[in-house]
XYZ file of C-alpha atoms in Angstrom:
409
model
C -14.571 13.966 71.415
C -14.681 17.506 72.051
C -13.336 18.414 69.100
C -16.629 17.368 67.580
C -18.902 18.929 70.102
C -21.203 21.006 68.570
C -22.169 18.387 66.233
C -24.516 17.249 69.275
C -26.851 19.825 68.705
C -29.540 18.454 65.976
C -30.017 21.475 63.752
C -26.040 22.016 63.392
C -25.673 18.397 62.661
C -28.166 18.409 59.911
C -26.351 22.114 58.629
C -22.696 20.048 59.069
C -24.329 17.040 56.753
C -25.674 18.943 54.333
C -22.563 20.977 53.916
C -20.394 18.263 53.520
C -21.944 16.757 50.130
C -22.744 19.961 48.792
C -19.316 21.598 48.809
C -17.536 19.059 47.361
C -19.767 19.465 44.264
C -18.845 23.394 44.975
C -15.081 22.733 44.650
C -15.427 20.225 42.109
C -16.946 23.139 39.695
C -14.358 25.444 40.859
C -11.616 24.061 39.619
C -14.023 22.769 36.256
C -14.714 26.517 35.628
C -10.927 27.716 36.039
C -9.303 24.616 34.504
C -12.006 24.847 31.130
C -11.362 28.938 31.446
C -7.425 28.433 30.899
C -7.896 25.437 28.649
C -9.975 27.403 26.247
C -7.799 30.631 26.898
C -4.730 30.456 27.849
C -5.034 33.873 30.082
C -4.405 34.428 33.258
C -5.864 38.200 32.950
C -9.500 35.710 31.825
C -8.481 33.270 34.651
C -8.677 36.596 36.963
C -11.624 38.295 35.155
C -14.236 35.162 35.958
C -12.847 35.114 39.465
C -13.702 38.767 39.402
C -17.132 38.440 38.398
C -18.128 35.380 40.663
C -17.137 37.465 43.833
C -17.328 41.187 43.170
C -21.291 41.493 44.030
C -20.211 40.644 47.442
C -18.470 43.897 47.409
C -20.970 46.209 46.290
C -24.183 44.011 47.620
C -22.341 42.690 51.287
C -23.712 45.766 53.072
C -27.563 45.719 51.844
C -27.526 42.185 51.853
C -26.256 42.109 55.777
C -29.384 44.830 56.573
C -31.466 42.820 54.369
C -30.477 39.500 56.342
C -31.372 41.864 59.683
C -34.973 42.370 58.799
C -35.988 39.159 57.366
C -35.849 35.511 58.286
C -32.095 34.496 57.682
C -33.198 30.711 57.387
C -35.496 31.255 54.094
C -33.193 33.300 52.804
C -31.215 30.457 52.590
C -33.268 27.824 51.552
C -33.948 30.476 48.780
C -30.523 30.781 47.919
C -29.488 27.366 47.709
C -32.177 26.538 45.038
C -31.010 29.719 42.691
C -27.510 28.404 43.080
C -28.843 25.136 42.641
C -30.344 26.133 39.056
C -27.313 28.303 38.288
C -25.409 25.166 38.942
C -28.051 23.132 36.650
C -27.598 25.829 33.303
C -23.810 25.534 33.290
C -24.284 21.997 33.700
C -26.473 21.907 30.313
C -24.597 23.927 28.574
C -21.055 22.614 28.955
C -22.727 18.755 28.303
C -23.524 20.549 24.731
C -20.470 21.080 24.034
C -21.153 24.912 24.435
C -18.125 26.609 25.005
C -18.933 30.459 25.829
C -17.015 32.452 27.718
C -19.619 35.175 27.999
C -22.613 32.880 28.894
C -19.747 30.701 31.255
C -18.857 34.529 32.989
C -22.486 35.622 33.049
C -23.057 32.724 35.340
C -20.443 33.223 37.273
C -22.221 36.971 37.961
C -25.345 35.290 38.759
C -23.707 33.017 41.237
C -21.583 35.919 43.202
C -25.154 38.132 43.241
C -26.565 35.139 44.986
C -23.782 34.358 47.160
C -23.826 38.039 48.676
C -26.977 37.207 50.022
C -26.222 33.592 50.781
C -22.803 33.769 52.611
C -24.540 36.891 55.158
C -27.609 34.359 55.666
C -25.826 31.173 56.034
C -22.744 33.445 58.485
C -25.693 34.901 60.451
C -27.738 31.382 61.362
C -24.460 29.757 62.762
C -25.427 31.761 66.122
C -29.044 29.955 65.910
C -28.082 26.369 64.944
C -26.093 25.822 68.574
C -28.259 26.244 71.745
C -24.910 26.662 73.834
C -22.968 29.428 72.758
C -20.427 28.613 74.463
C -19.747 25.779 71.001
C -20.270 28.308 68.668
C -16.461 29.050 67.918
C -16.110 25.120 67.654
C -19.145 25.333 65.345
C -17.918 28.165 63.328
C -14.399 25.674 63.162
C -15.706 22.524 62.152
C -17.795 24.302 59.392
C -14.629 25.416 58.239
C -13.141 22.374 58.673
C -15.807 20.540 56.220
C -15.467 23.711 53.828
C -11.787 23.130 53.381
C -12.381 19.031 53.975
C -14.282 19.104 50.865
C -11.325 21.583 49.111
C -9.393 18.382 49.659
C -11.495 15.852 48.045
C -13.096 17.968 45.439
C -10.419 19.181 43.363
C -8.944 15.638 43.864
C -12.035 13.805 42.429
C -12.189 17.039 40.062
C -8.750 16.597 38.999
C -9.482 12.898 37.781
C -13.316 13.715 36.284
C -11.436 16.055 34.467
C -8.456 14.347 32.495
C -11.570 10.990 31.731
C -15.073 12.064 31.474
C -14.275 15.881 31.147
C -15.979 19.260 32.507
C -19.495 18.554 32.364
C -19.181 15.895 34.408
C -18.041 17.839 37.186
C -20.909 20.500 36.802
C -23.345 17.626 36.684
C -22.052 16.243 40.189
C -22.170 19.828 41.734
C -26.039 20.142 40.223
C -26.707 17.048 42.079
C -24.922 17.977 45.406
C -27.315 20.670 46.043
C -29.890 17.808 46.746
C -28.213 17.087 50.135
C -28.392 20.474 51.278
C -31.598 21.583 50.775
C -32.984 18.099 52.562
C -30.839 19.047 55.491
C -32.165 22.426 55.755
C -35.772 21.130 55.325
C -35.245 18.996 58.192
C -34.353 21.583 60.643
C -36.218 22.340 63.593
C -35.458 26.382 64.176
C -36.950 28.449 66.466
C -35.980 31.930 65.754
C -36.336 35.121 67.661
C -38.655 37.325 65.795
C -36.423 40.946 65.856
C -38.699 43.619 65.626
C -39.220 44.531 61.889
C -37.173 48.334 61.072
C -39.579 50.815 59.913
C -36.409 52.727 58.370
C -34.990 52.602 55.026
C -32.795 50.521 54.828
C -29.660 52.295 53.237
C -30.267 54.078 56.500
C -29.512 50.449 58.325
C -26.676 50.397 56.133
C -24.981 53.827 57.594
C -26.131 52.266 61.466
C -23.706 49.509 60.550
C -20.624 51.717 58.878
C -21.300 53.935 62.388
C -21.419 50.421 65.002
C -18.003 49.496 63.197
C -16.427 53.192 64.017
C -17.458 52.622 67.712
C -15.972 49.021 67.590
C -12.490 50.149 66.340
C -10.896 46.286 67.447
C -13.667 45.168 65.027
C -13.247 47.215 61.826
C -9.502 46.681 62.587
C -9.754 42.994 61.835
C -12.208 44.112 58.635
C -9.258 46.439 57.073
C -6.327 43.641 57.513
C -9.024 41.328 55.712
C -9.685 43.542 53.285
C -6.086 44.126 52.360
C -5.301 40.614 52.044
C -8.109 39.989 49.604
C -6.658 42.964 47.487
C -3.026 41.975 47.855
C -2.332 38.680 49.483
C -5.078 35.974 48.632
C -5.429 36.154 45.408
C -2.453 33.913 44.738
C -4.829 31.140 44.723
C -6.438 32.736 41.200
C -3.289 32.009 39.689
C -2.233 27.902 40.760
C -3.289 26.721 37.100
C -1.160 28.952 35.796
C 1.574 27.311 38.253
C -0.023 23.837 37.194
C 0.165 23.997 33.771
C 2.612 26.503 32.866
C 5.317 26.854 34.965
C 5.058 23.186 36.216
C 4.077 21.825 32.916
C 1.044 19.975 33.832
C -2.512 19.048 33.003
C -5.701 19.122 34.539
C -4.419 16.327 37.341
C -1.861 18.481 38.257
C -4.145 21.318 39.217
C -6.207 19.239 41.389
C -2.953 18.502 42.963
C -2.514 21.753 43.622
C -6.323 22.135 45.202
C -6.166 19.428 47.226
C -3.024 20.779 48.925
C -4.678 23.692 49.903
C -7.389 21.943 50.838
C -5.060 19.794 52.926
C -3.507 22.687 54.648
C -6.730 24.970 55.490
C -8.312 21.117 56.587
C -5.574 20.829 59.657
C -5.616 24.643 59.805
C -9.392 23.938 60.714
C -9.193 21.802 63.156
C -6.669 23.157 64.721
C -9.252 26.034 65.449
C -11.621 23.639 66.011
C -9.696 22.091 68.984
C -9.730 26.214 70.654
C -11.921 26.683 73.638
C -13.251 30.232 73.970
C -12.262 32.906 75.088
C -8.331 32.476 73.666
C -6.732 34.578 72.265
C -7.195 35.010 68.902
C -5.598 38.373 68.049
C -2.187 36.522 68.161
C -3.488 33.675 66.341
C -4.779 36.198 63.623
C -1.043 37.568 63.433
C 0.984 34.329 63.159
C -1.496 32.341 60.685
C -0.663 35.974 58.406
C 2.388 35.429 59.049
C 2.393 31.908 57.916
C 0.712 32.945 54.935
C 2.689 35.486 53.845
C 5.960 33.503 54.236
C 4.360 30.521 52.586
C 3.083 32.679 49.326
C 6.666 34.112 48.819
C 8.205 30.648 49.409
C 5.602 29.200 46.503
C 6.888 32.180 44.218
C 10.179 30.684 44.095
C 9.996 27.035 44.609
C 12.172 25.495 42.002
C 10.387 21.945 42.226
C 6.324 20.828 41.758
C 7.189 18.789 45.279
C 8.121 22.035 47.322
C 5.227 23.946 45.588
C 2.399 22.066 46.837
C 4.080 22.120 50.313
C 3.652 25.775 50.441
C 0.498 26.211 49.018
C -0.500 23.698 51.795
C 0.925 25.594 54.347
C -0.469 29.278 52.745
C -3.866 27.546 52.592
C -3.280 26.512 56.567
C -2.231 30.163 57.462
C -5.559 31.851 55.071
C -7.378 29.408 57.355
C -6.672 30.123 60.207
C -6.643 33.720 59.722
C -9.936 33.841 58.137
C -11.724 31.844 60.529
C -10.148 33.729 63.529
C -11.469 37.050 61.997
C -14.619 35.576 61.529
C -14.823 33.895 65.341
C -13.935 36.846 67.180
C -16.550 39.234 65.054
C -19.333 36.733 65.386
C -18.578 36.403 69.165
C -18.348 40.227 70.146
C -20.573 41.650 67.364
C -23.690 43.090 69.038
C -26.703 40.521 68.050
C -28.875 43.138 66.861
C -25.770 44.384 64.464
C -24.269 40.676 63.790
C -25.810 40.243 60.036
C -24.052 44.212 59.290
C -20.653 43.379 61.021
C -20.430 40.142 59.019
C -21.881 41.770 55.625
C -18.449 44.156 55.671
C -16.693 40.961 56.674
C -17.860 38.839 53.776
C -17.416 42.501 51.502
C -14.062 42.393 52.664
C -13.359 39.367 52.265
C -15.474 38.048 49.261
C -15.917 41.298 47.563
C -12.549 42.776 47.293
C -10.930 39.610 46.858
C -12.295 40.016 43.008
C -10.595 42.824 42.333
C -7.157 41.792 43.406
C -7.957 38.667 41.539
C -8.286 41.263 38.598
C -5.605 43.163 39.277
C -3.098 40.091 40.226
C -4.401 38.245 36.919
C -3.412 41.645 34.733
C 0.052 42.076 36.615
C 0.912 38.327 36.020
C 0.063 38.875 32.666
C 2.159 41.908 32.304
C 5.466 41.085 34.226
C 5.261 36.961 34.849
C 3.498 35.099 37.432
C 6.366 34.163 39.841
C 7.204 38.043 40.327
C 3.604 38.921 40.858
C 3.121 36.236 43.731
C 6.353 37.111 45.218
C 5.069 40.418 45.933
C 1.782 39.300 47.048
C 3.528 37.662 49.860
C 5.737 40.534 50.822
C 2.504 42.752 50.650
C 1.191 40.205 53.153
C 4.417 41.400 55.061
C 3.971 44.914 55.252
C -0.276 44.118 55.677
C 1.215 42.324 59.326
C 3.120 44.800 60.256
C 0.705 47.457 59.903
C -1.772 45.465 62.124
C 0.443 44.540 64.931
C 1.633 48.409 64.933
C -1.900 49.308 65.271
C -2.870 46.779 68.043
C 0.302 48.453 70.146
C -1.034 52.057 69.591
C -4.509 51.496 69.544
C -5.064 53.361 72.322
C -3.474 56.566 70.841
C -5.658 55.951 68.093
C -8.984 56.367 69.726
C -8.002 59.288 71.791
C -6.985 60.683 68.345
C -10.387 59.665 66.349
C -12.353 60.811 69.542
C -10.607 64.272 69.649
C -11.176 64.918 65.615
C -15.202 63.812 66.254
């Protein structure tokens, strides 16, 4: 099927595999960390603060660690960064199977993991390009990857969901530990052959200012950045706050959570292949607008659904829009991002993206905490509102916007 056809290129195949049992441990810890977080809390400003730390490195690292990813070998890189996350995974593991409940040594890993996932995200974002000889099945590979990301956000928090109400939290991290197996096998099995880029004899924070300048040439680029990056602050970071939906406002347990999870996961899933299913070359500036769209509505609708039934429907359907919109971004930059500049343009993607979604998490948690989670989400979708409306004014005056920035330089 051609939905499927990158998968018949060997070193994607092994990638897709490996992927595929590894994240569902990955989701399956996610939804450990934030269900034991509120369980042992009851905070939502907590809830948002371990968010926070898991993701902001991407933020302040995303650049360097895009220049970094430029100068070295991208593929061990990886194979590095899988076996740090793979002991992170193994310490929280330990220490929640002793019964150790601490939210400073459970937040401290949650640092560790976001400084390795700066590094890890650019790496494993930058290879796609190399795992497909054809490039013409790169935005189907990009698709299906995100397919089997948001595949496993289906089954994870499911089999999470039940782990967590029988054998408990550890359980969960032990699986994850495990998971990481599968991954690393996959990637040892690969048969790369990448192009040796000449070596930069500069520093690199002067990289760094080559990529901020490539983006200010490539205005339809950092456009796409900036709409990401205001989502992150005002839009995404709903999902931060679905246990306190779950357990709270829908008077729930643990079960209920992964309900709410899987959901999402079943949304972004279809949202996924739907993408997948795209030949290139469409148009995915109008896809970009509508998936907001859908997200925006769907978040507001969530805000005030009066029933657990129509809840999940819209996170479903939010999680479908993110999808879309995210992987859209993330086509079009990987596909008209100069190769020499590809690991920079996709660092402030993943910074704007990964890194500033922990401080809206931050922010959203503190707000919800202060003036009630339903009101707090119910903006976040009419920010996503006024975030599409910005961007589609934008795209109509672009051109008056380059004559303008050209004039001033």
């Amino acid at each position: 099927m051609s939905i499927f056809r990158s998968l018949r290129h060997y070193n994607y195949r092994l990638f897709f595999t490996g992927q595929s049992i590894s994240l569902v441990g990955t989701w399956m810890q996610r939804v450990a960390i934030s269900w034991l977080i509120y369980r042992l809390t009851g905070s939502a400003f907590l809830l948002g603060l371990v968010t926070f730390l898991s993701l902001i490195p991407s933020l302040v690292l995303a650049p360097y660690a895009g220049s970094y990813v430029d100068r070295h070998n991208k593929f061990k890189i990886l194979i590095i960064t899988q076996v740090i996350l793979m002991l992170q995974a193994g310490a929280l593991a330990l220490m929640i199977w002793f019964k150790h409940y601490d939210i400073f040594w459970i937040a401290a890993l949650s640092l560790v993991q976001g400084l390795v996932n700066a590094f890890d995200v650019t790496a494993r974002q930058s290879l796609m390009v190399n795992l497909v000889e054809d490039k013409e099945d790169l935005p189907n590979a990009i698709a299906l990857n995100s397919s089997v990301f948001n595949a496993a956000r289906l089954v994870g928090p499911a089999l999470a969901g039940v782990i967590l109400s029988t054998l408990g939290e550890d359980i969960c991290f032990i699986i994850n530990f495990v998971s990481f197996i599968a991954v690393l096998g996959c990637l040892l099995m690969m048969k790369l052959k990448l192009a040796e880029h000449k070596k930069s004899t500069e520093n690199i924070w002067v990289d760094l200012k080559k990529g901020y300048a490539y983006l200010r040439t490539s205005p339809d680029l950092a456009s796409m950045i900036l709409m990401m990056a205001a989502s992150s602050l005002l839009v995404i970071p709903f999902t931060t706050l679905l246990p306190v939906f779950a357990k709270d406002i829908f008077s729930g347990t643990a079960t209920t959570f992964g309900w709410f999870e899987s959901a999402a996961g079943f949304g972004a899933f279809f949202g996924a292949i739907y993408m997948a299913t795209l030949k290139a070359g469409q148009h995915l500036q109008k896809i970009i607008i509508i998936s907001a769209l859908l997200l925006a509505v769907s978040v507001i609708a969530l805000a005030i659904s009066p029933s657990l039934i129509l809840a999940l429907i819209c996170t479903g359907l939010a999680a479908l829009g993110l999808m879309a919109q995210t992987s859209s971004i993330n086509t079009y930059l990987q596909t008209h991002a100069d190769d020499l500049m590809r690991g920079r343009t996709l660092s402030y993607y993943i910074m704007a993206y990964q890194g500033v979604l922990p401080i809206g998490s931050l922010l959203m948690g503190y707000f919800a905490h202060q003036f009630g989670t339903q009101l707090v989400v119910a903006f976040e979708g009419v920010a996503g509102l006024l975030i599409v409306a910005a961007y589609v004014y934008y795209e109509k005056h672009k051109s008056e916007f380059r004559q303008n920035a050209v004039s001033v330089s």
